[in-house]
Short mmCIF file of C-alpha atoms in Angstrom, two decimals:
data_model
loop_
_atom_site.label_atom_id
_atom_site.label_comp_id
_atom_site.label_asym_id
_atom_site.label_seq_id
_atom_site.Cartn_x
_atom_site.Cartn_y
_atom_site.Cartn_z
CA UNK A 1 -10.55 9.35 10.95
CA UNK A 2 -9.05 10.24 7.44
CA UNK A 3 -9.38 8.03 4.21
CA UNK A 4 -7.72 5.04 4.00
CA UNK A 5 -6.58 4.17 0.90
CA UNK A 6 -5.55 0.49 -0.69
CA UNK A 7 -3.63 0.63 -3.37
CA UNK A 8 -3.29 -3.23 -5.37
CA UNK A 9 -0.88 -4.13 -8.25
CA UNK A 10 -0.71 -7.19 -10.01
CA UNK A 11 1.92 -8.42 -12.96
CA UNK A 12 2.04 -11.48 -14.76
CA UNK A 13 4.50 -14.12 -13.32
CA UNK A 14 2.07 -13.72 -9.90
CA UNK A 15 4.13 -10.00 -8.87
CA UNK A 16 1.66 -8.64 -6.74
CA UNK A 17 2.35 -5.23 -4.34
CA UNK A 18 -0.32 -4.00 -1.79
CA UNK A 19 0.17 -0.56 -0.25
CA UNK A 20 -2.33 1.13 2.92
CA UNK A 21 -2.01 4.48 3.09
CA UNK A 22 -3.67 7.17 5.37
CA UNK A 23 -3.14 10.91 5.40
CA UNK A 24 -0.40 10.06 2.62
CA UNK A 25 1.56 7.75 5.05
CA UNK A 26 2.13 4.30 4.31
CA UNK A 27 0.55 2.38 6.90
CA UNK A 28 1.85 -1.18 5.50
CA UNK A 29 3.18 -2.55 2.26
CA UNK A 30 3.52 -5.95 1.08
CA UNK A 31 5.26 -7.23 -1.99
CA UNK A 32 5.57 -10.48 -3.47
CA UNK A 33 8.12 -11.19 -6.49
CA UNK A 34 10.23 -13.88 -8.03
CA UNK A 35 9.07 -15.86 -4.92
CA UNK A 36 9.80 -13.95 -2.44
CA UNK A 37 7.85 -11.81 -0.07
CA UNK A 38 8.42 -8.71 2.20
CA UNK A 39 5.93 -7.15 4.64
CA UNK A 40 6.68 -3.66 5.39
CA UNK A 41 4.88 -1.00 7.59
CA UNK A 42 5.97 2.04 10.65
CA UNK A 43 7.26 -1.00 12.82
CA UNK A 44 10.00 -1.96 9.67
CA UNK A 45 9.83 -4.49 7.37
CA UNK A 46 10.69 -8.15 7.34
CA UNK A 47 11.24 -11.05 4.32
CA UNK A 48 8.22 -13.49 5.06
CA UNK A 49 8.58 -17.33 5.67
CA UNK A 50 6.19 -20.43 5.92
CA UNK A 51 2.82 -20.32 6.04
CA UNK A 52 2.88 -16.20 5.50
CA UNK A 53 4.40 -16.79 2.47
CA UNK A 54 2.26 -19.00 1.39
CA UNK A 55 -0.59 -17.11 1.81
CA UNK A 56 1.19 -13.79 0.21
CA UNK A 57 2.18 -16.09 -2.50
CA UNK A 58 -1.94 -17.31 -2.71
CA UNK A 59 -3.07 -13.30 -3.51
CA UNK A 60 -0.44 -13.00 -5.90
CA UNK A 61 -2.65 -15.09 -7.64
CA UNK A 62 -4.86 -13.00 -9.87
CA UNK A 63 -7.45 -15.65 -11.39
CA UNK A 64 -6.23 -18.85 -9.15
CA UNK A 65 -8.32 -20.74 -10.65
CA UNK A 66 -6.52 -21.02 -13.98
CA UNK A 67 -3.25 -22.10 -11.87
CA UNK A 68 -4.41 -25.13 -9.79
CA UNK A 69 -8.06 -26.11 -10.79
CA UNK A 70 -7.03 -29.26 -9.34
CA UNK A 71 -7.21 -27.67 -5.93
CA UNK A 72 -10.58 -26.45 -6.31
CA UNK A 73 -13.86 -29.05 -5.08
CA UNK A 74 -17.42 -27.98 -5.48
CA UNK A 75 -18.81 -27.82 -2.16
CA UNK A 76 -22.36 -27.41 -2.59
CA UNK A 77 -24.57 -24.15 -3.26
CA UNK A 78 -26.02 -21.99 -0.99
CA UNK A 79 -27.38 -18.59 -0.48
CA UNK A 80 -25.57 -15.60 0.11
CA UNK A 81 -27.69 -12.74 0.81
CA UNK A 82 -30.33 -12.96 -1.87
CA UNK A 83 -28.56 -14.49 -4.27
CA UNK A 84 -27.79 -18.83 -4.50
CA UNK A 85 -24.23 -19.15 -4.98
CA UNK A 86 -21.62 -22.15 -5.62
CA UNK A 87 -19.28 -22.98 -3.01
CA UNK A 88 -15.54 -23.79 -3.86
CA UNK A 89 -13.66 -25.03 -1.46
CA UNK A 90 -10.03 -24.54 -1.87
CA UNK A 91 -8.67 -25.72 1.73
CA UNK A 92 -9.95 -26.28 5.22
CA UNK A 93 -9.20 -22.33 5.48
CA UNK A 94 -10.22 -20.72 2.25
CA UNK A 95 -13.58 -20.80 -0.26
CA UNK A 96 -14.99 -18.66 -2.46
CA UNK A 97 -18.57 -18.00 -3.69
CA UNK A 98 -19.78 -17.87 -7.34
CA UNK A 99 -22.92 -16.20 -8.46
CA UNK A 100 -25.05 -18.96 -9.67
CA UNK A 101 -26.95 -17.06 -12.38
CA UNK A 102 -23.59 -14.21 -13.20
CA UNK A 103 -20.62 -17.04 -12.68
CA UNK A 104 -18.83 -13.59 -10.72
CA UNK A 105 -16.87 -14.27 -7.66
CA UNK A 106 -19.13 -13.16 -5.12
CA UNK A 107 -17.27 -13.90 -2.02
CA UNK A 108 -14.28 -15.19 -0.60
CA UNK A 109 -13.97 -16.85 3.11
CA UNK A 110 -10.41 -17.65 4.62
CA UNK A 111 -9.07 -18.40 7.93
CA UNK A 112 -6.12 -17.48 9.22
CA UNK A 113 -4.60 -17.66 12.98
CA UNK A 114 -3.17 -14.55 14.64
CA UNK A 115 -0.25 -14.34 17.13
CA UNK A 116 -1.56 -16.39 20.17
CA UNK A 117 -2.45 -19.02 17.70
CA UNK A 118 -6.51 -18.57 17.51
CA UNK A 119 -8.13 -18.60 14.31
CA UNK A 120 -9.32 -15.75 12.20
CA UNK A 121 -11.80 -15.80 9.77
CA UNK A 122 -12.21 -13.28 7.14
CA UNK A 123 -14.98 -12.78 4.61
CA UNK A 124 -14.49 -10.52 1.33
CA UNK A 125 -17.54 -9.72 -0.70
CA UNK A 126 -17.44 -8.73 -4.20
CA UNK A 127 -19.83 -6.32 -5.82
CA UNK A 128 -20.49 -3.61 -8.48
CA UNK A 129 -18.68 -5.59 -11.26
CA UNK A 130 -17.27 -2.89 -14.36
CA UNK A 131 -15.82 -4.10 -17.08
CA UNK A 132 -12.44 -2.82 -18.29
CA UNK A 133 -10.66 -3.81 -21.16
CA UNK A 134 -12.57 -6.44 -21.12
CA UNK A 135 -12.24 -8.04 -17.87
CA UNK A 136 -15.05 -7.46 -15.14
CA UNK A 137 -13.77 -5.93 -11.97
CA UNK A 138 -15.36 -5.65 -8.45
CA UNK A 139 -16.23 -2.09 -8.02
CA UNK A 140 -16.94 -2.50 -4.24
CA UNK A 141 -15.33 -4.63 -2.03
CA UNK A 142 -16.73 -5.07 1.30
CA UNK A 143 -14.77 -7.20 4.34
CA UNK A 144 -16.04 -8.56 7.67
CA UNK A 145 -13.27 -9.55 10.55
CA UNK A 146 -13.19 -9.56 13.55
CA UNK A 147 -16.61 -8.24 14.11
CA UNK A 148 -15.95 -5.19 11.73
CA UNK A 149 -17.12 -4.25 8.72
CA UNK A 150 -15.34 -2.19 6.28
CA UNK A 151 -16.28 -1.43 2.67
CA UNK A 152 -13.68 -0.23 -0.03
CA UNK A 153 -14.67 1.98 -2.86
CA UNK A 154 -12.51 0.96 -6.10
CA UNK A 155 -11.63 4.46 -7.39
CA UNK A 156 -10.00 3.21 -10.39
CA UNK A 157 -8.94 0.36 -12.50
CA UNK A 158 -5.89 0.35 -14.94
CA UNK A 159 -4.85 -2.49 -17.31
CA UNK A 160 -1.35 -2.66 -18.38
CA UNK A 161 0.27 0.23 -16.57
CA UNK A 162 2.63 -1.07 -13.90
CA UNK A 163 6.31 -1.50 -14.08
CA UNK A 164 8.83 -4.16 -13.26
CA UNK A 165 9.92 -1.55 -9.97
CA UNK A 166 6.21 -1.66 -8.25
CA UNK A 167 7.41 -4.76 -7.21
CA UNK A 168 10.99 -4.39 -5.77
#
């Protein structure tokens, strides 16, 4: 199996564009902009609605936590691996996991339900933090679902270097 490669923008005003390729196809594409949302991929692409907009409209988000702290409730610590982390609870579906001693996301846990209507959970850990222009970036990302695991390698990280068409 060739590489697959994820390919995240971000823009203030919450723009946000997330492209899967493999081989050099695009596998799926979604972009979120001035509200809206469109999910693309080799089936076509559709405007999204409800609840998936929500959620597209949730990883726009780049640092949610300066938009609606008042959605955010301290739900304990606990330990993650090694490490004793705080637990923020954002909704009955999503948390994420703070490095006690670092204060860097460590983890994020969301549920989701897929077409038959059972739930899906997700869980995103965060490692390998770099620092560019000032901001510190997971390096590696690793994601368990559906019992799979799959790590992603950040390649690269550039500040300030997308345009107002990444997003239409």
């Amino acid at each position: 199996m060739g590489e697959l490669i994820m390919d995240v923008k971000r823009a203030k005003g919450d723009k946000w564009n997330q492209t899967m390729k493999m081989g050099g196809n695009v596998l799926s594409k979604q972009v979120y902009a001035d509200g809206k949302a469109v999910a693309s991929g080799m089936g076509g692409s559709q405007e999204l609605s409800g609840d998936d907009l929500q959620m597209v409209m949730e990883e726009a988000m780049y640092f949610p936590e300066l938009y609606a702290p008042e959605k955010a409730t301290l739900a304990g610590a606990e330990m993650m691996g090694d490490n004793q982390v705080y637990v923020i609870k954002w909704s009955d579906d999503k948390k994420t996991f703070y490095d006690v001693n670092t204060g860097l996301m460590v983890g994020q846990e969301s549920a989701s339900k897929d077409m038959q209507g059972q739930k899906i959970s997700a869980l995103m850990r965060f490692s390998d933090y770099k620092e560019q222009s000032g901001v510190k970036f997971p390096m590696t990302i690793g994601m368990s679902m559906m019992g799979r695991d799959l790590a992603f390698k950040v390649q690269k990280v550039e500040v300030n270097t997308v345009k107002d068409a990444d997003f239409q």
